[in-house]
Short mmCIF file of C-alpha atoms in Angstrom, two decimals:
data_model
loop_
_atom_site.label_atom_id
_atom_site.label_comp_id
_atom_site.label_asym_id
_atom_site.label_seq_id
_atom_site.Cartn_x
_atom_site.Cartn_y
_atom_site.Cartn_z
CA UNK A 1 15.51 -87.25 -98.34
CA UNK A 2 17.04 -86.08 -95.09
CA UNK A 3 18.39 -82.62 -94.88
CA UNK A 4 21.95 -82.60 -93.03
CA UNK A 5 21.81 -81.71 -89.52
CA UNK A 6 22.74 -77.97 -88.75
CA UNK A 7 25.06 -77.75 -85.86
CA UNK A 8 24.97 -74.51 -83.92
CA UNK A 9 28.59 -73.21 -83.11
CA UNK A 10 29.10 -71.60 -79.68
CA UNK A 11 30.88 -68.50 -80.21
CA UNK A 12 32.05 -68.14 -76.55
CA UNK A 13 35.52 -68.76 -75.44
CA UNK A 14 35.94 -70.16 -71.97
CA UNK A 15 36.37 -66.98 -69.59
CA UNK A 16 39.61 -68.20 -68.34
CA UNK A 17 40.82 -68.31 -71.91
CA UNK A 18 39.72 -65.02 -73.08
CA UNK A 19 42.45 -62.86 -74.61
CA UNK A 20 40.49 -59.81 -75.68
CA UNK A 21 37.59 -57.74 -74.66
CA UNK A 22 35.94 -58.96 -78.09
CA UNK A 23 35.88 -62.57 -76.92
CA UNK A 24 34.54 -61.50 -73.32
CA UNK A 25 31.62 -59.52 -74.99
CA UNK A 26 30.86 -62.34 -77.41
CA UNK A 27 30.46 -64.60 -74.34
CA UNK A 28 28.49 -62.06 -72.40
CA UNK A 29 25.99 -61.43 -75.50
CA UNK A 30 25.61 -65.10 -75.87
CA UNK A 31 24.88 -65.69 -72.36
CA UNK A 32 22.44 -62.81 -72.32
CA UNK A 33 20.45 -64.29 -75.32
CA UNK A 34 20.39 -67.58 -73.22
CA UNK A 35 19.13 -65.94 -70.13
CA UNK A 36 16.47 -63.97 -71.96
CA UNK A 37 15.02 -67.48 -73.26
CA UNK A 38 15.24 -68.77 -69.67
CA UNK A 39 13.44 -65.63 -68.22
CA UNK A 40 10.97 -66.07 -70.89
CA UNK A 41 10.24 -69.64 -70.03
CA UNK A 42 10.18 -68.73 -66.44
CA UNK A 43 7.37 -66.01 -67.02
CA UNK A 44 5.38 -68.67 -68.88
CA UNK A 45 5.31 -70.55 -65.66
CA UNK A 46 4.28 -67.45 -63.80
CA UNK A 47 1.33 -67.16 -66.63
CA UNK A 48 0.37 -70.80 -65.56
CA UNK A 49 0.59 -69.96 -61.81
CA UNK A 50 -1.89 -67.03 -62.36
CA UNK A 51 -4.25 -69.50 -64.23
CA UNK A 52 -4.10 -71.99 -61.75
CA UNK A 53 -4.15 -70.18 -58.37
CA UNK A 54 -7.66 -70.24 -56.99
CA UNK A 55 -7.67 -66.47 -55.53
CA UNK A 56 -5.60 -63.42 -55.85
CA UNK A 57 -4.48 -63.75 -52.30
CA UNK A 58 -2.50 -66.69 -53.37
CA UNK A 59 -0.25 -64.91 -55.70
CA UNK A 60 1.99 -63.40 -53.16
CA UNK A 61 3.40 -66.03 -50.96
CA UNK A 62 6.19 -65.02 -48.61
CA UNK A 63 7.19 -68.53 -47.55
CA UNK A 64 7.72 -69.43 -51.14
CA UNK A 65 9.78 -66.43 -51.74
CA UNK A 66 12.07 -67.26 -48.99
CA UNK A 67 12.21 -71.03 -50.15
CA UNK A 68 13.14 -69.82 -53.74
CA UNK A 69 15.98 -67.67 -52.43
CA UNK A 70 17.49 -70.23 -50.30
CA UNK A 71 17.48 -72.80 -52.94
CA UNK A 72 19.06 -70.27 -55.26
CA UNK A 73 21.75 -69.39 -52.91
CA UNK A 74 22.80 -73.12 -52.41
CA UNK A 75 22.87 -73.41 -56.24
CA UNK A 76 24.75 -70.13 -56.32
CA UNK A 77 27.42 -71.51 -53.84
CA UNK A 78 27.66 -74.90 -56.11
CA UNK A 79 28.29 -72.64 -59.27
CA UNK A 80 30.68 -70.25 -57.51
CA UNK A 81 28.22 -67.35 -58.02
CA UNK A 82 28.48 -64.71 -55.51
CA UNK A 83 25.56 -64.48 -53.11
CA UNK A 84 25.95 -60.49 -53.50
CA UNK A 85 24.90 -61.11 -57.08
CA UNK A 86 22.39 -64.11 -56.62
CA UNK A 87 20.28 -62.86 -53.81
CA UNK A 88 19.28 -59.21 -54.94
CA UNK A 89 18.91 -60.40 -58.56
CA UNK A 90 16.70 -63.19 -57.71
CA UNK A 91 14.75 -60.94 -55.12
CA UNK A 92 14.29 -58.47 -57.99
CA UNK A 93 13.21 -61.33 -60.46
CA UNK A 94 10.80 -62.65 -58.05
CA UNK A 95 9.26 -59.16 -57.22
CA UNK A 96 8.79 -58.52 -60.88
CA UNK A 97 7.31 -61.90 -61.64
CA UNK A 98 4.97 -61.50 -58.90
CA UNK A 99 3.88 -58.25 -60.39
CA UNK A 100 3.42 -59.84 -63.89
CA UNK A 101 1.28 -62.80 -62.15
CA UNK A 102 -0.98 -60.33 -60.56
CA UNK A 103 -1.36 -58.53 -63.85
CA UNK A 104 -2.21 -61.69 -65.54
CA UNK A 105 -4.48 -62.78 -62.70
CA UNK A 106 -6.37 -59.64 -62.79
CA UNK A 107 -6.74 -59.53 -66.62
CA UNK A 108 -7.93 -63.07 -66.99
CA UNK A 109 -10.43 -62.62 -64.00
CA UNK A 110 -12.06 -59.46 -65.12
#
């Protein structure tokens, strides 16, 4: 016997349609939960990188950092995200991910 499918209801109202701060906050909270899930997945890729990289010197790659930021800025423009938000957020994210990757690298190589 099949169970009926459960359909998740998105509590968000389109930002342009929000009429109250309750709707704005519900949308922001829903997006924050989605961002946490995406960041956790990104972290798992950093865990994989720490496992795969051949040596500790390979963890920090300035060319890769600039490549990632450049790609993010192109995507940000396409999605109308201010570069004044996108660039510093991603640079901090990359910095923290590198620190995490160093930590995992060191812990798994000890």
